[in-house]
mmCIF file of C-alpha atoms in Angstrom:
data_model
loop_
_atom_site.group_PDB
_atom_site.id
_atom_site.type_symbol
_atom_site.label_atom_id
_atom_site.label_comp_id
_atom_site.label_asym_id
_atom_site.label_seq_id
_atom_site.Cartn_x
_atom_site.Cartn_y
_atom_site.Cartn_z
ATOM 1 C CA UNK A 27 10.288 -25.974 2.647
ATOM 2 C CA UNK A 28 10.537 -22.221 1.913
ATOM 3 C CA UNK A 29 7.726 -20.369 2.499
ATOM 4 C CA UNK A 30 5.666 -19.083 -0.585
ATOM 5 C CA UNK A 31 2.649 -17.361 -1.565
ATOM 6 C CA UNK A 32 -0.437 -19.649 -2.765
ATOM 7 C CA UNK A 33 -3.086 -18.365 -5.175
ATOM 8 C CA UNK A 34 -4.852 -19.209 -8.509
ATOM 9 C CA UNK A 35 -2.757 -18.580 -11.155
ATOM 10 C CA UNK A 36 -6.067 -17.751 -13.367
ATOM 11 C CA UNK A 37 -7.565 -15.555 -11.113
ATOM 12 C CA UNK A 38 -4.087 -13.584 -10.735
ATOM 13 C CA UNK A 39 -3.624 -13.432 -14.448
ATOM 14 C CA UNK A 40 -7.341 -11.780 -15.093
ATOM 15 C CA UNK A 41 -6.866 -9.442 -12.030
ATOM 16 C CA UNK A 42 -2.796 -8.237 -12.262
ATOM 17 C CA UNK A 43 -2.506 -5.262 -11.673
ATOM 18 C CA UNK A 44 -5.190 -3.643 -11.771
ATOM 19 C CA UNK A 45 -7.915 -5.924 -9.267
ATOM 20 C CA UNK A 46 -7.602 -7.476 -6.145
ATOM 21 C CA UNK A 47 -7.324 -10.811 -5.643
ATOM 22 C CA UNK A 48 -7.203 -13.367 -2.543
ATOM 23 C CA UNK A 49 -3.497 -15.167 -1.885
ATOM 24 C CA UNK A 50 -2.787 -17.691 0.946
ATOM 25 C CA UNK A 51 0.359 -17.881 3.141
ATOM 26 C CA UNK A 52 1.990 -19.636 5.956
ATOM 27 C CA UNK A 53 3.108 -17.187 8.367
ATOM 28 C CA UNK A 54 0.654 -18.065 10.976
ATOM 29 C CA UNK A 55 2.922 -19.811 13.073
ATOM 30 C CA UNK A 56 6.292 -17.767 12.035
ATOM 31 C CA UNK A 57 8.026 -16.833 15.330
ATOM 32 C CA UNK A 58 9.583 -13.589 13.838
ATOM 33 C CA UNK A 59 5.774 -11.830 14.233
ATOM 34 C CA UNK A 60 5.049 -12.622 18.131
ATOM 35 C CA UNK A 61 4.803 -9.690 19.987
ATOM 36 C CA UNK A 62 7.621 -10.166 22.026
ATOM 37 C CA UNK A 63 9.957 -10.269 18.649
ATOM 38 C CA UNK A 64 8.072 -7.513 17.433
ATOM 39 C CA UNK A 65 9.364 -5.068 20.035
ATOM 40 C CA UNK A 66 12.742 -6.525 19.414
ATOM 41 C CA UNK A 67 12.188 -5.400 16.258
ATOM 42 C CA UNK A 68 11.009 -2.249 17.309
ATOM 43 C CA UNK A 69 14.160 -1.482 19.125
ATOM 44 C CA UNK A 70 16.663 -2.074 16.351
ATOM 45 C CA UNK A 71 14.460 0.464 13.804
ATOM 46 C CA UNK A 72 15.213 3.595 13.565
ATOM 47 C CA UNK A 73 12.866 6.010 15.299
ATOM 48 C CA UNK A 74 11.337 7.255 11.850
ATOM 49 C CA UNK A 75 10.359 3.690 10.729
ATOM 50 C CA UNK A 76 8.175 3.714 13.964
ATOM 51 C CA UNK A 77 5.118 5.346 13.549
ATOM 52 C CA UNK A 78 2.128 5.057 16.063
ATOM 53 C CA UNK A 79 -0.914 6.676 17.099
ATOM 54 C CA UNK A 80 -4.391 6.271 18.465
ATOM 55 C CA UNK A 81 -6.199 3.656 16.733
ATOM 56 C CA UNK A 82 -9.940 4.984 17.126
ATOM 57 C CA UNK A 83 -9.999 6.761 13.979
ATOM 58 C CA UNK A 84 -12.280 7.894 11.988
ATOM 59 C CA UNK A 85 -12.194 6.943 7.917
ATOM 60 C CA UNK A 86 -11.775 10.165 7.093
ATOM 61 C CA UNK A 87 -9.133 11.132 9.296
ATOM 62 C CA UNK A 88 -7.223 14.677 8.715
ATOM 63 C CA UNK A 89 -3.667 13.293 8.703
ATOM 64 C CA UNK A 90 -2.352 16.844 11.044
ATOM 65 C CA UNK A 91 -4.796 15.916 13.575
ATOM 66 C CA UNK A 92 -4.022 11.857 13.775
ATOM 67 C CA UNK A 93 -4.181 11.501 17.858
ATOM 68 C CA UNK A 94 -1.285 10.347 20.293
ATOM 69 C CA UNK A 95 -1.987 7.792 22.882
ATOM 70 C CA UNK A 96 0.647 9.193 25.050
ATOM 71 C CA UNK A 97 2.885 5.495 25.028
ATOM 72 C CA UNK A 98 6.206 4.861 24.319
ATOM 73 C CA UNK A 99 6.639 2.241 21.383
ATOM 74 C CA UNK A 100 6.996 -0.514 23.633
ATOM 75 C CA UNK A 101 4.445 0.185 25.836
ATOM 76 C CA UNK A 102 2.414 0.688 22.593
ATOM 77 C CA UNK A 103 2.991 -3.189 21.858
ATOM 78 C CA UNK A 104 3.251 -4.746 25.082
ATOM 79 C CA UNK A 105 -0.568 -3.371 26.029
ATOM 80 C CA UNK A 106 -1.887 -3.012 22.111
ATOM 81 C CA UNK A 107 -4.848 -5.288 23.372
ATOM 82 C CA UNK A 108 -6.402 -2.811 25.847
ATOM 83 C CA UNK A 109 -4.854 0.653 24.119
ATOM 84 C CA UNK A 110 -6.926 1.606 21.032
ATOM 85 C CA UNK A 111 -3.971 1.737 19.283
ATOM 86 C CA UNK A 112 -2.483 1.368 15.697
ATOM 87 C CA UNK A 113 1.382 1.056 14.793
ATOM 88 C CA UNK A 114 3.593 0.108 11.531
ATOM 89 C CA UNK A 115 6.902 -0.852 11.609
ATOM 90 C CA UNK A 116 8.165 0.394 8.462
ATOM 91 C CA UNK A 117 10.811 -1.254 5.901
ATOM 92 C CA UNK A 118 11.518 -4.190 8.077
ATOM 93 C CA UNK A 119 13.323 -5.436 5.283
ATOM 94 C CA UNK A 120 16.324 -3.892 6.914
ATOM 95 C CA UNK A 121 16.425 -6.704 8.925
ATOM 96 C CA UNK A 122 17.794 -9.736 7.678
ATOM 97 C CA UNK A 123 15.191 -12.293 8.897
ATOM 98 C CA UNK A 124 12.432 -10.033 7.891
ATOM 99 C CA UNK A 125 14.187 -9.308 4.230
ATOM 100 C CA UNK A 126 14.588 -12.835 3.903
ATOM 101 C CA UNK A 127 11.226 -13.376 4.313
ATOM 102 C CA UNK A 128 10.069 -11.265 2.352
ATOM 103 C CA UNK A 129 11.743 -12.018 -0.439
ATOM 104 C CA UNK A 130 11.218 -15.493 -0.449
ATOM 105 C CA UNK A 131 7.325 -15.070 -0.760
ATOM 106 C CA UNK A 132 7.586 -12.627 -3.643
ATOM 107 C CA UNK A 133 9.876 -14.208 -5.654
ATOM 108 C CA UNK A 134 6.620 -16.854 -5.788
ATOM 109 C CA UNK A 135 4.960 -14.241 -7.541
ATOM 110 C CA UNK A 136 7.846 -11.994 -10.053
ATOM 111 C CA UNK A 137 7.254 -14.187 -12.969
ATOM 112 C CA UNK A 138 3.465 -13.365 -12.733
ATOM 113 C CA UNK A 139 4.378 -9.503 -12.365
ATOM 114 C CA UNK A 140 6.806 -9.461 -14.743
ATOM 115 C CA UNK A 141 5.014 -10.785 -17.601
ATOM 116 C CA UNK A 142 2.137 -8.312 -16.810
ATOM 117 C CA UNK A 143 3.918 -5.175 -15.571
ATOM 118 C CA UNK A 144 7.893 -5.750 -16.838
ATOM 119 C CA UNK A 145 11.031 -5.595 -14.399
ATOM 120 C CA UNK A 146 9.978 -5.100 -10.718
ATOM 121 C CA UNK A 147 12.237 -3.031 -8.457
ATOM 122 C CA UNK A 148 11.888 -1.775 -4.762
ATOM 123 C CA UNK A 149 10.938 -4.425 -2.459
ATOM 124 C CA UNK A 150 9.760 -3.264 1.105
ATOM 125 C CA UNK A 151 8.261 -4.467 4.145
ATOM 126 C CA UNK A 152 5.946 -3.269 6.300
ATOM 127 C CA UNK A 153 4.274 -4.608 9.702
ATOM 128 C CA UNK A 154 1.103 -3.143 11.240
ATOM 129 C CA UNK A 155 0.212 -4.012 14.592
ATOM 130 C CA UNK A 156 -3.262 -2.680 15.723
ATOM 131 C CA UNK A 157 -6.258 -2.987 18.341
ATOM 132 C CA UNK A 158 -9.531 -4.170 18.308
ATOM 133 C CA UNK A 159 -11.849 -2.165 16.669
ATOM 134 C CA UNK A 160 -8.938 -0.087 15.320
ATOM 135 C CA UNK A 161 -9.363 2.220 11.788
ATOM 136 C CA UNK A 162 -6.857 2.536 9.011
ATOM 137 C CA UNK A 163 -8.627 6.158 7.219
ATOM 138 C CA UNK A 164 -9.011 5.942 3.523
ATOM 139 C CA UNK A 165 -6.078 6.119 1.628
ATOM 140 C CA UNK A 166 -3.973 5.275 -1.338
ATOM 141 C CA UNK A 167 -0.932 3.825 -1.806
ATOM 142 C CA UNK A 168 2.367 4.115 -4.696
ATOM 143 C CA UNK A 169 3.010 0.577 -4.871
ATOM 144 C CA UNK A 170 1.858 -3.229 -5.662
ATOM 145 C CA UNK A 171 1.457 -4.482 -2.323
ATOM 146 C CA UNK A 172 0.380 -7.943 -0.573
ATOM 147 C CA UNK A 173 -1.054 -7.863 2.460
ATOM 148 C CA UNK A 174 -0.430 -10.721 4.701
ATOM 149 C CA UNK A 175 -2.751 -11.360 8.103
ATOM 150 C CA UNK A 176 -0.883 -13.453 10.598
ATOM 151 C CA UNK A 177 -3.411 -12.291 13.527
ATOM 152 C CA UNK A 178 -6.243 -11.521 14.111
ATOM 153 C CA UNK A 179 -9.296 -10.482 11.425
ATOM 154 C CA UNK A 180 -9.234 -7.964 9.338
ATOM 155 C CA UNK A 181 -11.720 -6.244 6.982
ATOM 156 C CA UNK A 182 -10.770 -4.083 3.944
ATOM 157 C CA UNK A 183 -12.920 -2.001 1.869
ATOM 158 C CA UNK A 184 -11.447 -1.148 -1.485
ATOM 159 C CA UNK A 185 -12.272 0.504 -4.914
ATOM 160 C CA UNK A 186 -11.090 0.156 -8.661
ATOM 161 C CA UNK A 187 -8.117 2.535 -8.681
ATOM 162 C CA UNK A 188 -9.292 3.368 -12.341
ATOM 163 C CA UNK A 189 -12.972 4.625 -10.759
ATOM 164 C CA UNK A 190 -12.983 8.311 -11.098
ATOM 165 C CA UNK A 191 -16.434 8.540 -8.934
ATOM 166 C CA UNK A 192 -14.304 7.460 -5.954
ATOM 167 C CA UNK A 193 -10.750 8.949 -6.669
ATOM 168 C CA UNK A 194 -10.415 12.143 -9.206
ATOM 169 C CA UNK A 195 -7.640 12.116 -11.937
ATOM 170 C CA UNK A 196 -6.495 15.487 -10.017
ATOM 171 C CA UNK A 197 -5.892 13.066 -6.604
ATOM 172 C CA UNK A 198 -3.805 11.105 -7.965
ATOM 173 C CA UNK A 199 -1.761 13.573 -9.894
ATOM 174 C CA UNK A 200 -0.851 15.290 -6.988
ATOM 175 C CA UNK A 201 -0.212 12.158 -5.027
ATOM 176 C CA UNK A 202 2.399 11.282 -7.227
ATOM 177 C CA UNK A 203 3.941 14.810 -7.234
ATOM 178 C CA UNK A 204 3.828 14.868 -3.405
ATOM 179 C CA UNK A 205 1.399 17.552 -3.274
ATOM 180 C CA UNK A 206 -1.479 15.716 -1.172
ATOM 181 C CA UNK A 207 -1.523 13.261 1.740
ATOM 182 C CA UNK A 208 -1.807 9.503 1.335
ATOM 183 C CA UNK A 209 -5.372 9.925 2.840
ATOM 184 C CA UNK A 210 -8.207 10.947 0.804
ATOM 185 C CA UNK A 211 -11.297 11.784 1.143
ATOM 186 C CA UNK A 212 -14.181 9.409 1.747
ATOM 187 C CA UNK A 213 -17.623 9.577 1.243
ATOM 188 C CA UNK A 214 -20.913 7.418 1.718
ATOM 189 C CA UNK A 215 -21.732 6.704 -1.534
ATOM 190 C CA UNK A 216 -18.484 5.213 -2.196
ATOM 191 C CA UNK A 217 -20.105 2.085 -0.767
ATOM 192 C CA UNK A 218 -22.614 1.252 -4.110
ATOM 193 C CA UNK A 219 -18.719 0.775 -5.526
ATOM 194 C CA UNK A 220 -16.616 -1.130 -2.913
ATOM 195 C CA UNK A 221 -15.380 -4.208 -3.022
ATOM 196 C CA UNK A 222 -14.892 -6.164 0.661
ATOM 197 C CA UNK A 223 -12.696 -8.968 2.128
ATOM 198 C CA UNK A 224 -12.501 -9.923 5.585
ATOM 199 C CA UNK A 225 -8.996 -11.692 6.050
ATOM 200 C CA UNK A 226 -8.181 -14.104 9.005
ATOM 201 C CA UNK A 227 -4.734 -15.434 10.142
ATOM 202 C CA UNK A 228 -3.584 -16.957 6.755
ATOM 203 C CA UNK A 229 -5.072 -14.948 4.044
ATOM 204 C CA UNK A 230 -3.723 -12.697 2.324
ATOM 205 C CA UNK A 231 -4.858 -9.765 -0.823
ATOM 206 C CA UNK A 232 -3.123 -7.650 -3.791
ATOM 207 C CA UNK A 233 -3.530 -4.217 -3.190
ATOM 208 C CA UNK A 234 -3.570 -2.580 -7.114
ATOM 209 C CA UNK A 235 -1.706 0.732 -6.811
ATOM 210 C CA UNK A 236 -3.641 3.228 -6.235
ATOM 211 C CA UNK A 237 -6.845 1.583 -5.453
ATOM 212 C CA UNK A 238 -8.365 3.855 -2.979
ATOM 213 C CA UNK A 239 -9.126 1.778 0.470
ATOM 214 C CA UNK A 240 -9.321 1.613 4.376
ATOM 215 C CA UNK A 241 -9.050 -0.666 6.591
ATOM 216 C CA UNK A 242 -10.830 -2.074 10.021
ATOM 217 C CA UNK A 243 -9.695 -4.197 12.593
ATOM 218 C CA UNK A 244 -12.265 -7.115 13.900
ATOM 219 C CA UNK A 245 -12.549 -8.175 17.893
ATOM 220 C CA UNK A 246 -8.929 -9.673 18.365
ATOM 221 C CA UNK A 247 -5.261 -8.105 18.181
ATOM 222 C CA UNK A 248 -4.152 -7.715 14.511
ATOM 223 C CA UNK A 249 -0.564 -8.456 13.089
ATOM 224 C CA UNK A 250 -0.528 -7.689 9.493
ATOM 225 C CA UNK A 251 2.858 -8.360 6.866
ATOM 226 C CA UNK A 252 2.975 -6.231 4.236
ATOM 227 C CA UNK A 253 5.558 -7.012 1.499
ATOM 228 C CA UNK A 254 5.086 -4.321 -1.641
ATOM 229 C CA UNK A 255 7.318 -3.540 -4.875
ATOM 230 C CA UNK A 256 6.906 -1.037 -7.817
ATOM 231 C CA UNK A 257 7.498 -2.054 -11.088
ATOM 232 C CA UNK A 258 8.062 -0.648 -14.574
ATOM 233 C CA UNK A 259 4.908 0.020 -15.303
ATOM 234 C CA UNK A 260 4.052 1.124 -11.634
ATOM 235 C CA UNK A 261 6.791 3.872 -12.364
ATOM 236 C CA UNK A 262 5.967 4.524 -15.604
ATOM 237 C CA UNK A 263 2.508 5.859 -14.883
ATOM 238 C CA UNK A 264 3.764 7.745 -11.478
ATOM 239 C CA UNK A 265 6.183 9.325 -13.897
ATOM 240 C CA UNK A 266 3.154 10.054 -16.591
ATOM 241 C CA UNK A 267 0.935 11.752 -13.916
ATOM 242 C CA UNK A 268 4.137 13.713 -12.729
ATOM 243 C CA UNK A 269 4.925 14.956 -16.293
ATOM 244 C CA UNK A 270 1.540 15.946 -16.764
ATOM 245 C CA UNK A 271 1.740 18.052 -13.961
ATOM 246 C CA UNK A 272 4.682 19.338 -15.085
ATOM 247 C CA UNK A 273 2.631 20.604 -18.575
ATOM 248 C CA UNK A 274 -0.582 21.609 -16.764
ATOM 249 C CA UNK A 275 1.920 24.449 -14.512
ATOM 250 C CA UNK A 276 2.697 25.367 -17.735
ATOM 251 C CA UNK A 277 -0.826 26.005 -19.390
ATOM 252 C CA UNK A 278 -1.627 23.454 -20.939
ATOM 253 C CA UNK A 279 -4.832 20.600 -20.632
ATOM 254 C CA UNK A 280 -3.190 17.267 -20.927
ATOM 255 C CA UNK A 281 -5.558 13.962 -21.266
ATOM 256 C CA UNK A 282 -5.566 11.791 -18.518
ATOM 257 C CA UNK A 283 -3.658 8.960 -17.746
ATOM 258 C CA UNK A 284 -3.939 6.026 -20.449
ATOM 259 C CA UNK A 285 -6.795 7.980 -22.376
ATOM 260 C CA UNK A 286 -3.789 8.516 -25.097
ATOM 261 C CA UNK A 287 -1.405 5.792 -24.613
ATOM 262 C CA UNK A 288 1.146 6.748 -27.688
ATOM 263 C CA UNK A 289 0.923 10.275 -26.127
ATOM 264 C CA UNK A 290 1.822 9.166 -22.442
ATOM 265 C CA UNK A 291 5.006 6.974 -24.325
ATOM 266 C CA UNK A 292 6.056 10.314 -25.955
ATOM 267 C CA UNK A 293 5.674 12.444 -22.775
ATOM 268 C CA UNK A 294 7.189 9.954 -20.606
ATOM 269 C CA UNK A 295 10.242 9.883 -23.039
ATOM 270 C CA UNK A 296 10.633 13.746 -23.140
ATOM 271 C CA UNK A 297 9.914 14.078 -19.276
ATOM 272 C CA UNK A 298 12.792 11.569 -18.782
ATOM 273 C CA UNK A 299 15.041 13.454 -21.132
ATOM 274 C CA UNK A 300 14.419 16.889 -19.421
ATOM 275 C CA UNK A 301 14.766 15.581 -15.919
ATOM 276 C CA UNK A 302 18.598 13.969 -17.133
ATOM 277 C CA UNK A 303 19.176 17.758 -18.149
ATOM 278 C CA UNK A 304 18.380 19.246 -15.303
ATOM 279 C CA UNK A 305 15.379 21.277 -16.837
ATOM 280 C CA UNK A 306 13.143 19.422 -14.711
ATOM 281 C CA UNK A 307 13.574 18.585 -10.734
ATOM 282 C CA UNK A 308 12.396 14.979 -9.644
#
């Protein structure tokens, strides 16, 4: 039987896109995520889809001062137990198996997407392998994402992308114009807001785009699938906040995001035109 993704189709219908929500999987027992396959894996990646680092972070890490452990990759995974570390392997979907995979479990879930958020485009795969005890710093992310645990617990703490107490309109505009970091900045307070899950091997959440979050790892070794796509909508709005910038260089106040929706439809249309011209660079 193909693998698929397992969650209440209610639930999923009220939250889309814009709330978590809880999904099950099978992967527990999938061979392609022991460690020994994962530095297989690691191997046939190019070096830039290997990133890795210390894992004793704190949540508000300054990206240009992440710390090295000094390993190689595969020294990274072979002693990730006793290390501190954290690693992703990123678009695994390169790989055939891993593609496979990946597609099979979110093709369980495009007729749900697409009657919410239109055509969906961009599939990618991620893997993050990390220690006990290890810290993923606050951060947002560009896409619809699933994360899948497969070992070990995890515990996320995440916001309403749409709360402007925890993430400012400005953030995310320059997100999506590449002008800031994926991490953001945290602060205590943010907890009266947050929303937690702890996910063991089998679980599985939707990650809203946007939604402001970070991540820590529990007592054992965690092995973590993450399978993400972008969809009309998704690039719609990253296209929005990008065309606003575009007016706001140019002296003018725009309205943020969805305050105006007939306005954002307009300015989405004339952004696309002038980008097709060449009066606009992407």
């Amino acid at each position: 039987m193909a693998p698929s993704l397992t969650f209440d189709k209610a639930v999923a219908k009220e939250k889309f896109p814009f709330s978590p929500f809880p999904v099950k999987h099978p992967l527990v027992d999938e061979p392609l995520f022991e460690l020994e396959n994962l530095l297989e894996l690691s191997k046939r990646l190019s070096p830039e889809s290997v990133e890795y680092n210390a894992g004793n972070l704190d949540v508000n890490q300054d990206p240009n001062k992440t710390p090295a452990t000094g390993l190689s990759v595969q020294d990274t995974i072979a002693r990730i137990r006793d290390q501190q570390s954290w690693m992703v392997l990123k678009n695994v979907e390169v790989d055939p198996d891993y593609k496979k995979l990946m597609d099979l479990l979110l093709d369980t879930f495009e007729s749900d997407a697409q009657n919410k958020v239109g055509k969906t485009s961009l599939r990618e795969s991620f893997i993050f392998i990390t220690s006990p005890k290890s810290v993923t710093p606050y951060h947002i992310d560009p896409e619809h994402n699933f994360l899948l645990q497969i070992r070990g617990d995890k515990k996320i703490h995440i916001w309403d992308p749409k709360d402007r107490n925890v993430i400012s309109e400005d953030s995310v505009e320059k997100f999506f114009v590449g002008g800031v970091h994926r991490n953001q900045e945290y602060h205590e307070k943010f907890k009266e807001s947050e929303l937690t899950f702890v996910l063991k091997p089998g679980d599985g959440l939707y990650f809203p785009v946007a939604a402001p979050h970070w991540v820590e790892n529990l007592d054992e070794v965690s092995v973590s699938f993450s399978i993400t796509f972008r969809s009309e909508w998704s690039e719609r709005n990253a296209r929005i906040y990008q065309a606003k910038h575009w007016l706001r260089n140019k002296g003018f106040k725009p309205t943020p995001v969805g305050k105006k929706p007939v306005r954002d439809n307009a300015l989405d249309l004339v952004y696309r035109v002038a980008r097709k011209l060449g009066r606009i660079t992407k």
